[in-house]
PDB file of C-alpha atoms in Angstrom:
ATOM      1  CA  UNK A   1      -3.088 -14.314  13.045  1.00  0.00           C
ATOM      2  CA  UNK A   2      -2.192 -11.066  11.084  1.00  0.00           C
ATOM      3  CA  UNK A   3       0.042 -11.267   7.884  1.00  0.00           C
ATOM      4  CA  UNK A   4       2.483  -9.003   7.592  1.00  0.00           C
ATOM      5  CA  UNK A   5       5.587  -7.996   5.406  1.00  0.00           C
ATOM      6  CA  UNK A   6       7.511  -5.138   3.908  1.00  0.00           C
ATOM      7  CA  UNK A   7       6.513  -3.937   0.071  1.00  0.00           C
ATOM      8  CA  UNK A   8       7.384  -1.694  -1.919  1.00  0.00           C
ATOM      9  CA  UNK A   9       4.874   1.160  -3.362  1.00  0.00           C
ATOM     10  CA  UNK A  10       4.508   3.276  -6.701  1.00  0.00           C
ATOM     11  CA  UNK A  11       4.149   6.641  -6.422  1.00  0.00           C
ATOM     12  CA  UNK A  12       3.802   8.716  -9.568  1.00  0.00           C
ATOM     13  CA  UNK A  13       2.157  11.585 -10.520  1.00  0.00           C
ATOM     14  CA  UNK A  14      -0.827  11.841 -13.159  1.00  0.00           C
ATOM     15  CA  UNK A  15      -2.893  13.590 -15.096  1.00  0.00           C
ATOM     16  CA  UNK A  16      -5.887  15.499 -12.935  1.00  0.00           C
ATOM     17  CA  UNK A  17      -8.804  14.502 -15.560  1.00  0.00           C
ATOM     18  CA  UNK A  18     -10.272  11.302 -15.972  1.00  0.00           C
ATOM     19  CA  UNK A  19      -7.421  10.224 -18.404  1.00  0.00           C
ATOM     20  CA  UNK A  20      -5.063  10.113 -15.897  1.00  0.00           C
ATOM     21  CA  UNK A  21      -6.580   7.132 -13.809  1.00  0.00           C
ATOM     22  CA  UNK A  22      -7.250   5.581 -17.665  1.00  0.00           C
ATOM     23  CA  UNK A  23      -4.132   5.586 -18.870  1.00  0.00           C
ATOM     24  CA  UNK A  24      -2.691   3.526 -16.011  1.00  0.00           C
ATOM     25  CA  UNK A  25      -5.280   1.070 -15.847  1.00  0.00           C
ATOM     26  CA  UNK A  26      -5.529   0.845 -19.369  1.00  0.00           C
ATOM     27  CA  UNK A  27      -1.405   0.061 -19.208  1.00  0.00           C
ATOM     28  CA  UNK A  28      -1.495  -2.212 -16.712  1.00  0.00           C
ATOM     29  CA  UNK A  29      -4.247  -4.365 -17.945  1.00  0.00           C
ATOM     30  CA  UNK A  30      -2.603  -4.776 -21.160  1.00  0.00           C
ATOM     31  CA  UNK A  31      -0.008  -6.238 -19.978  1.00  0.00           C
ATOM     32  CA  UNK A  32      -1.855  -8.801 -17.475  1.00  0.00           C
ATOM     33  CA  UNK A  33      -0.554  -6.692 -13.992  1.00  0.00           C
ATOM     34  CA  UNK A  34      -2.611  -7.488 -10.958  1.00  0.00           C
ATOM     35  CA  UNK A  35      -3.554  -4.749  -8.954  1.00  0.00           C
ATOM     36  CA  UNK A  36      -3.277  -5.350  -5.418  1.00  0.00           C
ATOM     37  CA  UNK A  37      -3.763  -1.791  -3.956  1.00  0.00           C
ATOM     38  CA  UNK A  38      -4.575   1.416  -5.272  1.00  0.00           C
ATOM     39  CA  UNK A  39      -5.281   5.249  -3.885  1.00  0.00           C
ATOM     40  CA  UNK A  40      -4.769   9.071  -5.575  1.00  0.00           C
ATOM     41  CA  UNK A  41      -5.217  12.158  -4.059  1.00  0.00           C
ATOM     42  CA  UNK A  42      -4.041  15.908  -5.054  1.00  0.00           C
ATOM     43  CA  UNK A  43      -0.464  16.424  -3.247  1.00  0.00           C
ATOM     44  CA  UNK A  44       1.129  19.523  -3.850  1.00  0.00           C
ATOM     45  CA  UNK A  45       0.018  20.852  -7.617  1.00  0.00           C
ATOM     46  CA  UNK A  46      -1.534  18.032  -8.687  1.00  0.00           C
ATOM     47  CA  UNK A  47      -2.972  14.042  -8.205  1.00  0.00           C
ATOM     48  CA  UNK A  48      -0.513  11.936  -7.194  1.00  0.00           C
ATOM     49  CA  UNK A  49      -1.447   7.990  -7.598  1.00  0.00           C
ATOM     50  CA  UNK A  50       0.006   5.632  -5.168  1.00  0.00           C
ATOM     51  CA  UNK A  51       0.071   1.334  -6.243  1.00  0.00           C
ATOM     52  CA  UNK A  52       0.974  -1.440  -5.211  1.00  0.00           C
ATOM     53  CA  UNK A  53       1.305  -4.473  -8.017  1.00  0.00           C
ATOM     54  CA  UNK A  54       1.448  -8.055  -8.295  1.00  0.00           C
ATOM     55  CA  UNK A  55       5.266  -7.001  -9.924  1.00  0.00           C
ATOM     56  CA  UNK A  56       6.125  -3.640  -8.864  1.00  0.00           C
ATOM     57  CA  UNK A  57       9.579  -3.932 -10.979  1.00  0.00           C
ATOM     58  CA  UNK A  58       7.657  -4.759 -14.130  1.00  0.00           C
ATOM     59  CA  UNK A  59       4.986  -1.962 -13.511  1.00  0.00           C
ATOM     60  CA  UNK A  60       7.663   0.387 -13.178  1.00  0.00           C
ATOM     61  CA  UNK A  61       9.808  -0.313 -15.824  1.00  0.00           C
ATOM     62  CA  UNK A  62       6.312   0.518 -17.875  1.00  0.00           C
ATOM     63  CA  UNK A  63       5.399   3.283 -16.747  1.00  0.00           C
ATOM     64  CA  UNK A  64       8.338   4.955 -17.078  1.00  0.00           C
ATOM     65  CA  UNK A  65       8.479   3.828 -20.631  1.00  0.00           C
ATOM     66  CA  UNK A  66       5.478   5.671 -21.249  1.00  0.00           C
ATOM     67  CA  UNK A  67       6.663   9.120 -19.664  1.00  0.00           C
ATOM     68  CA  UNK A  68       5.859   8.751 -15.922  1.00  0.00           C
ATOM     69  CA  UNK A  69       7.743   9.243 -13.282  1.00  0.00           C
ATOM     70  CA  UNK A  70       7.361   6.359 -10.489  1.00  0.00           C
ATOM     71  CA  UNK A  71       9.378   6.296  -7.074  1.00  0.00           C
ATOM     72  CA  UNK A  72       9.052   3.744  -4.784  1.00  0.00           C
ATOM     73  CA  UNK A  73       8.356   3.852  -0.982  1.00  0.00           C
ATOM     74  CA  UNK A  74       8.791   1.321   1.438  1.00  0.00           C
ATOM     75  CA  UNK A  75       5.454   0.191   3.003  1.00  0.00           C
ATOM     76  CA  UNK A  76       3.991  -2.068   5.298  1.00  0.00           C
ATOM     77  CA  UNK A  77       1.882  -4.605   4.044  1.00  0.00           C
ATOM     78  CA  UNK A  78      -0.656  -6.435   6.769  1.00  0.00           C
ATOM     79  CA  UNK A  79      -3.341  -8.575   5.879  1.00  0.00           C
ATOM     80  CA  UNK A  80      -5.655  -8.949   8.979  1.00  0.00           C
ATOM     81  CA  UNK A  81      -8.951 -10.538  10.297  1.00  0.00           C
ATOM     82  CA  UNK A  82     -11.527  -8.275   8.671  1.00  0.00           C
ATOM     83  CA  UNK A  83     -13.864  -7.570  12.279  1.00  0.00           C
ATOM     84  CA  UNK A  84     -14.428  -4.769  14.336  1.00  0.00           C
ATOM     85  CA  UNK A  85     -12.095  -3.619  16.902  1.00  0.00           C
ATOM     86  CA  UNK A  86      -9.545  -4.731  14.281  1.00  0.00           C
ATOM     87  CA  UNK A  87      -7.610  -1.405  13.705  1.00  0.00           C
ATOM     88  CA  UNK A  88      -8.107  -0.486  17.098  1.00  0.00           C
ATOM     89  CA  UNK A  89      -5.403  -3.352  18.402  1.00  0.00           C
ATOM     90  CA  UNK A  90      -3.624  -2.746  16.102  1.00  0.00           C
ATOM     91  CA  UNK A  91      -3.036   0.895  16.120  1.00  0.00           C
ATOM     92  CA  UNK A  92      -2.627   0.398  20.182  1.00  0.00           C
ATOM     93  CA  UNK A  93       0.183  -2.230  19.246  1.00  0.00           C
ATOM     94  CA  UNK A  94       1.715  -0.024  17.147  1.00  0.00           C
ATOM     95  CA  UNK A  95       1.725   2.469  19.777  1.00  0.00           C
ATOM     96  CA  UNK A  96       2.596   0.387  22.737  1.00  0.00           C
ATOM     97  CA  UNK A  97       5.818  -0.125  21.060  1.00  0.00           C
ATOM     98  CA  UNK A  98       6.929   3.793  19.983  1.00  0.00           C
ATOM     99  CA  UNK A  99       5.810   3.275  16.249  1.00  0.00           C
ATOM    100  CA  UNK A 100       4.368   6.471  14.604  1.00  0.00           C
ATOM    101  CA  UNK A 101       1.761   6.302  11.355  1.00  0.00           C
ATOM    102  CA  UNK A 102       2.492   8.102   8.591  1.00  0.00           C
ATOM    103  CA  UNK A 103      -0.138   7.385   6.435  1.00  0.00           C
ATOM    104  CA  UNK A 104      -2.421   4.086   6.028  1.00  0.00           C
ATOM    105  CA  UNK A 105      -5.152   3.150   3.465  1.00  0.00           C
ATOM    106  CA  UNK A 106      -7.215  -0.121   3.899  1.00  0.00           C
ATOM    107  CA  UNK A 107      -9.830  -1.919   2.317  1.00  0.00           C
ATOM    108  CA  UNK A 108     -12.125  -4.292   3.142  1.00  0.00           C
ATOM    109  CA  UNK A 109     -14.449  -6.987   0.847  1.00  0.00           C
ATOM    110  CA  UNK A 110     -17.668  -6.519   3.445  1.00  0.00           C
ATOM    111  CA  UNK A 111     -18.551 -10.214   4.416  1.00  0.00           C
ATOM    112  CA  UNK A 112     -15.062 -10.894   3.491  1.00  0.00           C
ATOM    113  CA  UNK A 113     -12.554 -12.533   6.373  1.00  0.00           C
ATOM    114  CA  UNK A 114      -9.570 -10.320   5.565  1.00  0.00           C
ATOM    115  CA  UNK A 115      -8.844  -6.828   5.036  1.00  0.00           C
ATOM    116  CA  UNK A 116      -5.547  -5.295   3.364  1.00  0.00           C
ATOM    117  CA  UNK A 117      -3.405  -2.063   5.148  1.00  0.00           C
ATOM    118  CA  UNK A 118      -0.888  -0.404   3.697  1.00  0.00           C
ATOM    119  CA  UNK A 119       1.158   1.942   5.883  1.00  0.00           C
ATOM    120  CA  UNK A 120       4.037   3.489   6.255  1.00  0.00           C
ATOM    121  CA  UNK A 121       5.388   4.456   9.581  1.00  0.00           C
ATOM    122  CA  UNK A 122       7.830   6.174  11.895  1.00  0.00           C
ATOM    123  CA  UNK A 123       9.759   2.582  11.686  1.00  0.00           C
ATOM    124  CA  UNK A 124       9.116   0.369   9.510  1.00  0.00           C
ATOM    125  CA  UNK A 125      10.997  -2.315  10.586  1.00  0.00           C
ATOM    126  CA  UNK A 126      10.028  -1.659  14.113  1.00  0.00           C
ATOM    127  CA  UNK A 127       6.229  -2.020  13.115  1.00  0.00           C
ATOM    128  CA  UNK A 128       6.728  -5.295  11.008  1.00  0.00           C
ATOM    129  CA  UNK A 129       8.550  -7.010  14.242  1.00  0.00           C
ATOM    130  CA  UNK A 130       5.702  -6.076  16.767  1.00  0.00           C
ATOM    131  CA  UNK A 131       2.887  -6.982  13.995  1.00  0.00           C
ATOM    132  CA  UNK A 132       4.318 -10.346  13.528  1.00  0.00           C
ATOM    133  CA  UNK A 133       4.602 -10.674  17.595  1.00  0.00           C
ATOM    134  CA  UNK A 134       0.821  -9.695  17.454  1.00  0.00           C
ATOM    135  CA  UNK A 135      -1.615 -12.325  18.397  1.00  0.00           C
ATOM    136  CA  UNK A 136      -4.674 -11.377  17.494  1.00  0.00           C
ATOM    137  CA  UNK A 137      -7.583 -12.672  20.185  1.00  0.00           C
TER     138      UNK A 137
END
């Protein structure tokens, strides 16, 4: 059986050098936030880090009072049975019923029985209905 619900995701950009990544890490550790998913990548004219926390609202609120500047995105969050074949059911789901990815990151404890997507779609809502229809053989 898949787990799967809507979440909410930080995106905020930071500094290219090592310090960047630091900073955050550094912040959120200090003040005991759990981080449940994590990816960067250079977007435009610079890195661009992308998280998801064990209190998004919290994490916010701190970064901005250190001089970032978070949004939040709507994602997808699906825990699922961490075997092969996995992503290919349910990538066919998603398309059997219309629903477009936009971007997805995963990742995977190997010898672990679950593995975490994030994703955000075409439709959102659209994906977390069929997911949750999903029985997974």
């Amino acid at each position: 059986m898949l787990n799967v619900s809507h979440g909410r995701e930080l995106i905020t950009p930071v500094d290219a050098d090592p310090s960047g990544l630091l900073n955050i890490a550094r912040l959120l550790a200090d003040h005991g936030l759990e981080i449940i998913s994590l990816s960067g990548c250079f977007e435009g004219p610079g890195w661009v880090l992308r998280l998801i926390t064990d209190d998004i609202l919290r994490t916010e609120d701190l970064l901005r009072k250190q001089g970032f500047k978070p949004q939040t995105e709507r994602v997808v969050l699906l825990k699922a049975p961490h075997k092969p074949g996995m992503l290919k059911k349910i990538a066919l789901r998603l398309a059997e019923d219309d629903v477009t990815l936009r971007r997805v990151h995963a990742a995977a404890v190997e010898n672990q029985p679950v593995c975490m997507i994030v994703m955000r779609t075409s439709n959102d809502d659209r994906a977390l209905v069929c997911l949750r229809e999903f029985i997974v053989e």
